[in-house]
Backbone as numpy.savetxt, mean C-alpha at the origin, in Angstrom:
# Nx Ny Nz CAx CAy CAz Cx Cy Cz
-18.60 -6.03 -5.70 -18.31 -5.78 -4.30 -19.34 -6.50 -3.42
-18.67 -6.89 -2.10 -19.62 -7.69 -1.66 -19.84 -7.08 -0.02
-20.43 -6.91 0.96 -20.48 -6.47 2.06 -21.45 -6.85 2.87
-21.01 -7.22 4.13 -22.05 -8.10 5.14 -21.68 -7.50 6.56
-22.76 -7.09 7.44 -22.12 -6.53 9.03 -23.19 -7.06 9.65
-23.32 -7.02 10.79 -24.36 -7.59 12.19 -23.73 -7.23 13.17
-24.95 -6.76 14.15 -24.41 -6.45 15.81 -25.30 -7.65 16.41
-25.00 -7.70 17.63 -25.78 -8.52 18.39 -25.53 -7.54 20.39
-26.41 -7.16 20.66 -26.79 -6.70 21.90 -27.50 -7.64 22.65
-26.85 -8.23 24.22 -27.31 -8.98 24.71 -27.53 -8.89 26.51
-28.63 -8.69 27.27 -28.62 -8.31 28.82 -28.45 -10.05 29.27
-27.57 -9.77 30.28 -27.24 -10.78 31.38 -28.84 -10.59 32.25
-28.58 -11.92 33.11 -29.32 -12.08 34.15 -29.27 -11.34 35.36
-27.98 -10.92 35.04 -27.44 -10.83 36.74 -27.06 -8.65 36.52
-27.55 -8.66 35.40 -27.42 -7.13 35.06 -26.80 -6.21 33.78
-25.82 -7.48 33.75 -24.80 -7.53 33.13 -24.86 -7.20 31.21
-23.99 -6.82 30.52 -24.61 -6.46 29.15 -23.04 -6.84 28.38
-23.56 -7.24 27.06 -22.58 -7.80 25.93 -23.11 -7.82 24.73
-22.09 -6.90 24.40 -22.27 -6.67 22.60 -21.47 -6.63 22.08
-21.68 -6.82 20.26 -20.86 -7.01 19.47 -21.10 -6.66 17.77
-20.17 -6.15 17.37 -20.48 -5.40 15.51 -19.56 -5.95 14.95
-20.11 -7.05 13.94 -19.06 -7.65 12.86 -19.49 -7.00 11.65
-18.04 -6.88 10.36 -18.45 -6.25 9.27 -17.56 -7.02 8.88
-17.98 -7.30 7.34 -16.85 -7.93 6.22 -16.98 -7.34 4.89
-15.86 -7.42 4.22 -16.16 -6.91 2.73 -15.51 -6.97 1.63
-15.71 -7.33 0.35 -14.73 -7.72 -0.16 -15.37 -6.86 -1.64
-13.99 -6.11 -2.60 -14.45 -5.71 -3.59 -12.90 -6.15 -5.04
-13.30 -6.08 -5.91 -11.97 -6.43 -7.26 -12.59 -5.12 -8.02
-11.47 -4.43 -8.59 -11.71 -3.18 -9.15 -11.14 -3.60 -10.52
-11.22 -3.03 -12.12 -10.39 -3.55 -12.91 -10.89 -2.19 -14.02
-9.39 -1.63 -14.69 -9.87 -0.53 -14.93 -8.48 -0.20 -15.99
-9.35 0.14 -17.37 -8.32 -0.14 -18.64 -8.15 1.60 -18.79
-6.87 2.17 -19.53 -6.30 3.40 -19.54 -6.10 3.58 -20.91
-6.75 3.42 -22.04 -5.98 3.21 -23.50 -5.23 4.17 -23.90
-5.15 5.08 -23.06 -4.21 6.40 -23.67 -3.75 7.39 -22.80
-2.32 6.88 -22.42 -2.23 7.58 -21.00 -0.74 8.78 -21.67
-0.93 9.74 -21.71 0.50 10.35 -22.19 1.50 11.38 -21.40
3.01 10.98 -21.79 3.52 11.47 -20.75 4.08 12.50 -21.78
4.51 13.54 -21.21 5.74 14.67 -21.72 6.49 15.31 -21.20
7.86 15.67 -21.67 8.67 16.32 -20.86 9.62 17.24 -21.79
9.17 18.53 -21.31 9.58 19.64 -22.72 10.74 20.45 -21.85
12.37 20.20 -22.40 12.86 21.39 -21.93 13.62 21.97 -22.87
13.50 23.54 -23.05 14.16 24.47 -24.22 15.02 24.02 -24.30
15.65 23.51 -25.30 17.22 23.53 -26.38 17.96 22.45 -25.49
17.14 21.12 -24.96 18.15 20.82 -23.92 17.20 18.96 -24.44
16.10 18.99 -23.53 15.49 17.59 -23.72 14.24 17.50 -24.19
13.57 16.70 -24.93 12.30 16.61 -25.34 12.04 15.31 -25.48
11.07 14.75 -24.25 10.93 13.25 -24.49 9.28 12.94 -24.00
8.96 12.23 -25.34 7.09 11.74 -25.26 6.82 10.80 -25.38
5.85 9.90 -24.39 5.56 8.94 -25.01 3.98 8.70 -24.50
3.35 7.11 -25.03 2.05 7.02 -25.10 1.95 5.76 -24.48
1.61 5.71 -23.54 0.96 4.25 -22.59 -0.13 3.52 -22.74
-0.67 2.10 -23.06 -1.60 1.94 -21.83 -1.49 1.04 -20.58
-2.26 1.47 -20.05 -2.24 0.60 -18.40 -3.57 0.09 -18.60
-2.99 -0.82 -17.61 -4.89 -1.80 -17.24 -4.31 -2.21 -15.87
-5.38 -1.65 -14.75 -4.97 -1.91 -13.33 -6.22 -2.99 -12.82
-5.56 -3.45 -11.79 -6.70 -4.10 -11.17 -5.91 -4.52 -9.16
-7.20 -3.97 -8.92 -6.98 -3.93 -7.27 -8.09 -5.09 -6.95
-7.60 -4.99 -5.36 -8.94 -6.49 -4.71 -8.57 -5.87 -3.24
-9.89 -5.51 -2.37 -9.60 -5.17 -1.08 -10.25 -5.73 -0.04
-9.88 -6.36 0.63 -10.71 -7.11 1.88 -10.04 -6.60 3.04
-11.77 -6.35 3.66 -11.74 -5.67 4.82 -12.32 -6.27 6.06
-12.06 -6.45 7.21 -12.98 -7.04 8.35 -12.61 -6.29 9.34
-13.88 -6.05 10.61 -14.10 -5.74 11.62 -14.80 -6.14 12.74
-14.26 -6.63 13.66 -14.58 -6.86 15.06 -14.61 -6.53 16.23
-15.70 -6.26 16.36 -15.51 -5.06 17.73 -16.99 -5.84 18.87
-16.23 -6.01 19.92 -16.69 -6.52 21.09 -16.88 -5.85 22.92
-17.83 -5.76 22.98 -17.72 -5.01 24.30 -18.46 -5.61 25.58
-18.29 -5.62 27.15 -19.02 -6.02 27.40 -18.72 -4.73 29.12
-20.34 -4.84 29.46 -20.33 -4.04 30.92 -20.86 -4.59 32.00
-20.43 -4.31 32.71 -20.66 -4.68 34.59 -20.61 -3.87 35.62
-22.09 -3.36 36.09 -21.77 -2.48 36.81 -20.81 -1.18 36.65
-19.88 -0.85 36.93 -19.38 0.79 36.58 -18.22 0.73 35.77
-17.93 -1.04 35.26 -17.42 -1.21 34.01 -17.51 -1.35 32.91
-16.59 -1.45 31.76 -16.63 -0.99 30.65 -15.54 -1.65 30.22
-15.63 -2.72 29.34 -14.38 -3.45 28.87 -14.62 -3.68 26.95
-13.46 -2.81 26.14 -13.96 -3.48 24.80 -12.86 -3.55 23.89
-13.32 -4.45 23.00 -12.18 -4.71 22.21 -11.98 -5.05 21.00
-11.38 -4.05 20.47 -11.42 -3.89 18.82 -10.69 -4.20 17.94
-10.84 -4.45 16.89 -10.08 -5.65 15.77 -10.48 -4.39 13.96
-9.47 -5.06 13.38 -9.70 -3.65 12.00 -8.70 -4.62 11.38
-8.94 -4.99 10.27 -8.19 -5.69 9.41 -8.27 -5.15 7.90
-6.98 -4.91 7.06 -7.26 -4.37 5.71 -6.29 -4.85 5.13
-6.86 -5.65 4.00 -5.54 -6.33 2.83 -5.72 -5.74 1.55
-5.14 -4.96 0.87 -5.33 -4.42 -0.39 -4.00 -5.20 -1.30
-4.73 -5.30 -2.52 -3.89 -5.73 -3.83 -4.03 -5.00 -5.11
-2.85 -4.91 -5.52 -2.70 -3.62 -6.97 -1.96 -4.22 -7.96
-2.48 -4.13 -9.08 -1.17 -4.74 -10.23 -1.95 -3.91 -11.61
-0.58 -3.58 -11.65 -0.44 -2.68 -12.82 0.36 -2.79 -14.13
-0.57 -2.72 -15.01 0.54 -3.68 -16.27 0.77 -2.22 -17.48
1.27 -1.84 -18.13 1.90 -0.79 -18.94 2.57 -1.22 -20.11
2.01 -0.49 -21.00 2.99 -0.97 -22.54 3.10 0.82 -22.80
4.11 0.83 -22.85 4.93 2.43 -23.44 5.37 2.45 -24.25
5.64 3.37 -24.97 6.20 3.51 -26.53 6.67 4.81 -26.75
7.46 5.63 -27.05 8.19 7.01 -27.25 9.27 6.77 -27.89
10.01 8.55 -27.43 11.00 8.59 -27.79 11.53 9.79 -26.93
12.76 10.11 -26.94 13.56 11.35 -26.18 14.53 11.64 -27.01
15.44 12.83 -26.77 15.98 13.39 -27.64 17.60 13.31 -26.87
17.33 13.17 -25.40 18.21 13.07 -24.35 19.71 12.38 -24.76
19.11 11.19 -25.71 20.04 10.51 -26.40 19.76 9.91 -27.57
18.73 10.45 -28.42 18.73 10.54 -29.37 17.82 9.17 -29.71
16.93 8.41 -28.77 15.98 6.97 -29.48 14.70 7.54 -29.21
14.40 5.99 -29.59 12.87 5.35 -30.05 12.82 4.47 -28.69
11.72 4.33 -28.12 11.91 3.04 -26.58 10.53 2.46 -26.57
10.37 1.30 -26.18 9.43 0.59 -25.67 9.23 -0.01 -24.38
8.56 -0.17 -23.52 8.64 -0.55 -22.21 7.64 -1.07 -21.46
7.60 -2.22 -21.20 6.65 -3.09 -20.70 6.90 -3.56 -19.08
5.75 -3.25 -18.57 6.12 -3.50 -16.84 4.93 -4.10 -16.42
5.17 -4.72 -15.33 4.16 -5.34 -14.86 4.61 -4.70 -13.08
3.40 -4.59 -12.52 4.09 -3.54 -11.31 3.11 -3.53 -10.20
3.35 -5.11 -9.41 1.98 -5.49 -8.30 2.82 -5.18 -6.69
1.61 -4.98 -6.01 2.07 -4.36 -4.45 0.82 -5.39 -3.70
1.31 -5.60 -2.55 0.35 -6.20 -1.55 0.89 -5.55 -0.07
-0.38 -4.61 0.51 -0.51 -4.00 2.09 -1.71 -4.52 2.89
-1.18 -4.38 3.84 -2.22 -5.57 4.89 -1.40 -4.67 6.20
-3.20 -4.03 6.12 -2.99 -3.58 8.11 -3.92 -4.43 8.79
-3.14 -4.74 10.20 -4.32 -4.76 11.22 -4.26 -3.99 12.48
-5.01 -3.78 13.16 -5.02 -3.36 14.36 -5.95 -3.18 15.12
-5.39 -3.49 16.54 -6.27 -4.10 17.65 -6.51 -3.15 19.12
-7.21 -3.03 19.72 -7.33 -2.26 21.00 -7.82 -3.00 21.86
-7.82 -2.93 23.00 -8.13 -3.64 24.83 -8.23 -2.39 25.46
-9.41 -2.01 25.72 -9.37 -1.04 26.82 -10.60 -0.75 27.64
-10.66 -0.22 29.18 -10.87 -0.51 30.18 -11.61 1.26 30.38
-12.82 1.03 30.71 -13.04 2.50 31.75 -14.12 1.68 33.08
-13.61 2.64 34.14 -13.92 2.55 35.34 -14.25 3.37 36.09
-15.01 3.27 37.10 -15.98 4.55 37.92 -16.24 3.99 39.34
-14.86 4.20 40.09 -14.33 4.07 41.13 -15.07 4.61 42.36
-15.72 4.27 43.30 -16.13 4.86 44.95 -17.49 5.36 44.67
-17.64 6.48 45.02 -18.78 6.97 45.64 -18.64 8.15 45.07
-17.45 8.84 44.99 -16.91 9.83 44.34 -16.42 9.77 42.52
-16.82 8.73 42.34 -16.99 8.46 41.11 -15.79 8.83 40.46
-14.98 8.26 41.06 -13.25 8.38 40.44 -13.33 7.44 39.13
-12.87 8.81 38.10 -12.83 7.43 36.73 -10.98 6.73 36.30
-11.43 5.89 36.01 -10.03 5.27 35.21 -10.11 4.93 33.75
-9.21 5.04 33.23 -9.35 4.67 32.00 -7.77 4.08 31.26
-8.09 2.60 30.64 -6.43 2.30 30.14 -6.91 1.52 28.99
-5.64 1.44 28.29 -5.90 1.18 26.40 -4.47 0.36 26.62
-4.52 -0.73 25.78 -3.63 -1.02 25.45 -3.40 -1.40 23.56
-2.53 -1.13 22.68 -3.16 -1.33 21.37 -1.90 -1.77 20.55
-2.29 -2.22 19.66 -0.79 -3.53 18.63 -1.54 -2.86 17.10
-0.49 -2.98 16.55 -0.48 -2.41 15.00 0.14 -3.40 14.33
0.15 -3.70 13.19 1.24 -4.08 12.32 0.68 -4.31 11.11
1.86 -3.59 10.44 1.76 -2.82 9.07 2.70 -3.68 8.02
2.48 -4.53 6.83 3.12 -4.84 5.84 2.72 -5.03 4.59
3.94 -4.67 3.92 3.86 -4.03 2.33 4.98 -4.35 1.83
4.63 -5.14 0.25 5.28 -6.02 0.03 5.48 -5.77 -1.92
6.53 -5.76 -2.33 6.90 -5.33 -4.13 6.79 -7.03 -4.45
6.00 -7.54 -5.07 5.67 -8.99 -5.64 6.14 -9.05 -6.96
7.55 -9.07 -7.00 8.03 -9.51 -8.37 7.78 -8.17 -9.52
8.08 -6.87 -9.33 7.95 -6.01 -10.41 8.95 -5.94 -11.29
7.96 -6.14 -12.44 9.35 -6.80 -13.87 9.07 -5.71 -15.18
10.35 -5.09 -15.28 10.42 -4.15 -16.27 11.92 -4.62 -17.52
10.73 -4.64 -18.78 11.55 -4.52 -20.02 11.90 -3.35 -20.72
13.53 -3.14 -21.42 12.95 -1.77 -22.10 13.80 -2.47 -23.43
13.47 -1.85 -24.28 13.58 -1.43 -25.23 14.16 -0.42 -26.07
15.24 -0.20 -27.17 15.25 0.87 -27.53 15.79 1.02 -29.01
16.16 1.45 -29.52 16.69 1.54 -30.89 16.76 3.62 -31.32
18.49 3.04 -32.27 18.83 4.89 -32.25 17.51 5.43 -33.25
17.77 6.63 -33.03 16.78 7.51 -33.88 17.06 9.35 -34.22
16.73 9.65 -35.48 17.09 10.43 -35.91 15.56 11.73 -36.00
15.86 12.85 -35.47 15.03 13.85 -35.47 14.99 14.98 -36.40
13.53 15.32 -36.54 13.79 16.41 -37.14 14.09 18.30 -36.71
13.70 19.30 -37.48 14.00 20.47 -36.77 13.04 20.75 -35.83
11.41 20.16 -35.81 10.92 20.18 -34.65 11.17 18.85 -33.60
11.86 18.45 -33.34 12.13 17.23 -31.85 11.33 15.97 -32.45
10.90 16.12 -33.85 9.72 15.02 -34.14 10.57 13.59 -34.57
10.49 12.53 -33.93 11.79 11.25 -34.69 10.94 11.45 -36.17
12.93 10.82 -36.83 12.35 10.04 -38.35 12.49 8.35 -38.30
11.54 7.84 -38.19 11.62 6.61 -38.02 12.28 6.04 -39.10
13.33 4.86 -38.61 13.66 4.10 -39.66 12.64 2.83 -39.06
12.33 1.65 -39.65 11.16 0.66 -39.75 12.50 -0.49 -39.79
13.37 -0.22 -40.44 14.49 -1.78 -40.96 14.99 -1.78 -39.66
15.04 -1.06 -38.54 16.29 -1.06 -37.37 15.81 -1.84 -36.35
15.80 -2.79 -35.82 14.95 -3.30 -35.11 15.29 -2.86 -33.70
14.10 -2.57 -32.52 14.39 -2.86 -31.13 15.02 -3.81 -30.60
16.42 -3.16 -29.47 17.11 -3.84 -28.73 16.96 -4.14 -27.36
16.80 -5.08 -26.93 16.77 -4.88 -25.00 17.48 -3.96 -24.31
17.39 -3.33 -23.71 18.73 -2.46 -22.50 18.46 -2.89 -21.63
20.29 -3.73 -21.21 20.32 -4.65 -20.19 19.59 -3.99 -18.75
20.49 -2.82 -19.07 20.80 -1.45 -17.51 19.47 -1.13 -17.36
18.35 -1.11 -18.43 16.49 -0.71 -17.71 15.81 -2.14 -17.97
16.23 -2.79 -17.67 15.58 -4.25 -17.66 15.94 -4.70 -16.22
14.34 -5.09 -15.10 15.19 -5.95 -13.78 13.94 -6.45 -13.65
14.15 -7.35 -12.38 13.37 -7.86 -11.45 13.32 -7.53 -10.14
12.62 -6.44 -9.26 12.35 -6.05 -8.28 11.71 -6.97 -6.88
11.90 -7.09 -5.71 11.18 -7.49 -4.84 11.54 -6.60 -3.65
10.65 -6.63 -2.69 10.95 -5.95 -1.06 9.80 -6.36 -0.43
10.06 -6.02 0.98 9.19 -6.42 1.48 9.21 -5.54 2.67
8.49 -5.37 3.62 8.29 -4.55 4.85 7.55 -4.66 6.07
7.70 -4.71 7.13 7.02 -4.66 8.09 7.28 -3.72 9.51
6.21 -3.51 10.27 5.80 -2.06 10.74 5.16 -3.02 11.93
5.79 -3.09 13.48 5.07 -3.16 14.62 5.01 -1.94 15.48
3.98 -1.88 16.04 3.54 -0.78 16.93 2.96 -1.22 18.00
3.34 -0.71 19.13 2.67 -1.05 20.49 2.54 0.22 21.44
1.50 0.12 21.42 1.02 1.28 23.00 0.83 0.84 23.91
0.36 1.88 25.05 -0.61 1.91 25.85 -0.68 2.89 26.46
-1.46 3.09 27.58 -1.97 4.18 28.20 -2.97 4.06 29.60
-2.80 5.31 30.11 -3.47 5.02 31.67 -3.56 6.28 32.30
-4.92 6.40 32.55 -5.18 7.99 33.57 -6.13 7.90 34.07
-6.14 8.54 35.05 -7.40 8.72 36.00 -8.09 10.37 36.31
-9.17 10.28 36.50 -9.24 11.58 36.59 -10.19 11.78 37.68
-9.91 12.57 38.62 -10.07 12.64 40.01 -11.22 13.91 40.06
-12.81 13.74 40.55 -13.29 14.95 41.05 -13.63 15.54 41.85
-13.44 16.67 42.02 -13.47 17.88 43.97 -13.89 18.79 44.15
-14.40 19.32 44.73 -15.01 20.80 44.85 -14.11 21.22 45.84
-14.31 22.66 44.99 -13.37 23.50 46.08 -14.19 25.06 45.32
-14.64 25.70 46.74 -15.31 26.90 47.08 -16.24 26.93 45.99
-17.00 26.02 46.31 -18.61 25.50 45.57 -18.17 25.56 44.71
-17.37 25.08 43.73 -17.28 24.99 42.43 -16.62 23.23 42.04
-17.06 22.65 40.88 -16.53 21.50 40.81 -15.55 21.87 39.84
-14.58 20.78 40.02 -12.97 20.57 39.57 -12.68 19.47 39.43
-11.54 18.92 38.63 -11.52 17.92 38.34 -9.62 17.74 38.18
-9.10 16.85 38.79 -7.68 16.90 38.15 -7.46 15.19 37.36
-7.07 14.95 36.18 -6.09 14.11 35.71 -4.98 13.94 35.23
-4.46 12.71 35.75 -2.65 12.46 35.46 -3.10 10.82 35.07
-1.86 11.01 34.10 -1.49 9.23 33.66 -0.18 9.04 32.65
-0.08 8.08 32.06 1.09 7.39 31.41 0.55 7.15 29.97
1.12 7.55 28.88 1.36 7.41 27.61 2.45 6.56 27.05
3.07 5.57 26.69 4.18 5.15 25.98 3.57 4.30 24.64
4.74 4.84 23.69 4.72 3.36 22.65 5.74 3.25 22.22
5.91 2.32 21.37 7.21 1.47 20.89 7.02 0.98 19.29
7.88 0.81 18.62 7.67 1.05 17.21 9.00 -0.04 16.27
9.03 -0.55 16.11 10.34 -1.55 15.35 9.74 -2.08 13.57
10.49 -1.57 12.66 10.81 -1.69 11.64 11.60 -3.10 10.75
11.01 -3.36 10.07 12.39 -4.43 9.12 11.79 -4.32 8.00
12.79 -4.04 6.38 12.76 -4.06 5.32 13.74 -4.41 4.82
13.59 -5.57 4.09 14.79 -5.92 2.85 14.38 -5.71 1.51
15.16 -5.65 0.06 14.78 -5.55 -0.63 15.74 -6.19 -1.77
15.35 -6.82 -2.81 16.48 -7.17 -4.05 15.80 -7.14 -5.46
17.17 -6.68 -6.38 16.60 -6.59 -7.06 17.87 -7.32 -8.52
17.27 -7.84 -9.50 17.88 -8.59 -10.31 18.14 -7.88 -11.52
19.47 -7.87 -12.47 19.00 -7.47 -13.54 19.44 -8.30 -14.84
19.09 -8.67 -15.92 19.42 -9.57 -17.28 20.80 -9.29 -17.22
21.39 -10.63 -17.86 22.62 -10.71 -18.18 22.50 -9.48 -19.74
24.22 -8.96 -19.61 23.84 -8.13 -20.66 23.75 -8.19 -22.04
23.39 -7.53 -22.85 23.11 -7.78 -24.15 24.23 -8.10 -24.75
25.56 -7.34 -24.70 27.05 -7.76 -25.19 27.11 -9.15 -25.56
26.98 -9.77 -24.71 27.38 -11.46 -24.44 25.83 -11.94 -24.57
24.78 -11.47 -25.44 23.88 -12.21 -26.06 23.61 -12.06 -27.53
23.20 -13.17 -28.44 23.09 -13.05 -29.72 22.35 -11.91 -30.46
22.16 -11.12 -31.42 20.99 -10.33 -31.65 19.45 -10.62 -31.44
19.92 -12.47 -32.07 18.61 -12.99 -32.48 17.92 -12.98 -31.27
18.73 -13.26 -30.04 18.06 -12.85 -28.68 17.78 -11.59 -28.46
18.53 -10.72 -28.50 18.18 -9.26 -28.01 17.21 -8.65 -28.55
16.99 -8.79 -29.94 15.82 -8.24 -30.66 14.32 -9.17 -30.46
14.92 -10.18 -29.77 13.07 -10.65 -29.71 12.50 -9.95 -28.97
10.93 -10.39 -28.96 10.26 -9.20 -28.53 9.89 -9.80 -26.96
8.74 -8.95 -25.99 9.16 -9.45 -24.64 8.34 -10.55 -24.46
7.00 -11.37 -25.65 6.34 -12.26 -25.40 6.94 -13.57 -25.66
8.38 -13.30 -25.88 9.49 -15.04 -26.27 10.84 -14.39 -26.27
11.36 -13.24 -25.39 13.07 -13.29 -25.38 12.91 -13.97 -23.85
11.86 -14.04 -23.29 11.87 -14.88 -21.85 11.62 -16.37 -21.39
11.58 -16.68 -23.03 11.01 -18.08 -22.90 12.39 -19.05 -22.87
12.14 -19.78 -21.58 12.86 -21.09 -21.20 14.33 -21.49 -21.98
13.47 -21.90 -23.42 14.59 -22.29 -24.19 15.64 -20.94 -24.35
């Protein structure tokens, strides 16, 4: 992991003041699972177990910029936030279920990429003599997240149990592809957001006591778009065995 920030505070001549806080950072995470197990026990109905591992690895970069500057009974600043995260997740599974009676194998590879940023502009002010304040924001978002090619093989071959749910393996039967849990995933997404805002807040005495009234305007606005597709193998029917039974490091190869 790596991480670097600095401010810089600076007085004008004329009174005047300007500052600023940068941060950056960057980290890669990588992190092996050799034995991840799933189960799912239901009386006289389904019983299906199996044994994973995963090996994940993330990468996150972060930056921040934030800038301000004052004048007299102003106040102007403006802020920046940036975050890109990356995840990929790879899985080799192996079980069985009783649901329909196999043995399964299942290999996925399963990466995501999200990236926020968001920004602010905003204003305070200290109006007259009476020290009327104002205050307005204006601020932008946008949010996207993205499925980078998630590719799942399965595997399966029949299998025979005993009186406890335990398979009897046969060894001669070889694993088949299943067309129907075999695809290629993608989507993608994006997220705009826009505000702003504005109030003032007014102060008065009334029968020696101080008071204060504020009013202002709130709105935002928000628009969406996501597509998504997803692919799946031609089916096993209309492929040779010698294809279907290879395994997933050469039933994908070219030839």
């Amino acid at each position: 992991a790596v991480q670097l920030s600095g401010g810089v505070s600076k007085h004008m001549k004329n009174g005047d003041k300007f500052g600023t806080v940068l941060g950056l950072s960057f980290r890669n995470t990588q992190t092996i699972i050799p034995e991840f197990i799933r189960g799912k026990y239901e009386e006289s109905r389904v019983h299906t177990y199996s044994v994973e591992q995963q090996n994940r690895f993330s990468s996150n970069l972060a930056g921040l910029a934030n800038f301000s500057y004052v004048t007299g009974k102003t106040k102007i600043g403006f802020k920046n936030l940036f975050n890109k995260m990356y995840d990929n997740t790879y899985y080799q599974r192996e079980g069985y279920t009783t649901s329909n009676n196999q043995q399964f194998k299942t290999y996925s590879s399963v990466p995501s990429e999200r990236q926020v940023y968001n920004a602010q502009l905003e204003g305070d002010h200290a109006i007259g003599k009476r020290n009327i304040k104002a205050y307005w924001n204006l601020s932008y978002s946008n949010l996207q997240a993205s499925q980078k090619d998630l590719r799942t093989a399965f595997y399966a071959r029949a299998a025979t149990f005993d009186d406890n749910d335990e398979p009897v393996a046969d060894e001669s039967l070889p694993y088949e592809i299943v067309d129907r849990n075999s695809r290629r995933f993608f989507s993608k997404q994006k997220d705009n957001s826009y505000g702003g805002n504005f109030n003032i807040n007014v102060p008065f005495t009334m029968w020696g006591q101080k008071h204060s009234v504020k009013f202002g305007y709130l709105g935002q606005y928000k628009d969406r778009d996501f597509s998504a597709r997803v692919f799946q193998y031609e089916p096993v029917s209309v492929l040779s065995s010698a294809i279907a039974h290879q395994q997933v490091n050469t039933i994908f190869d070219p030839s």
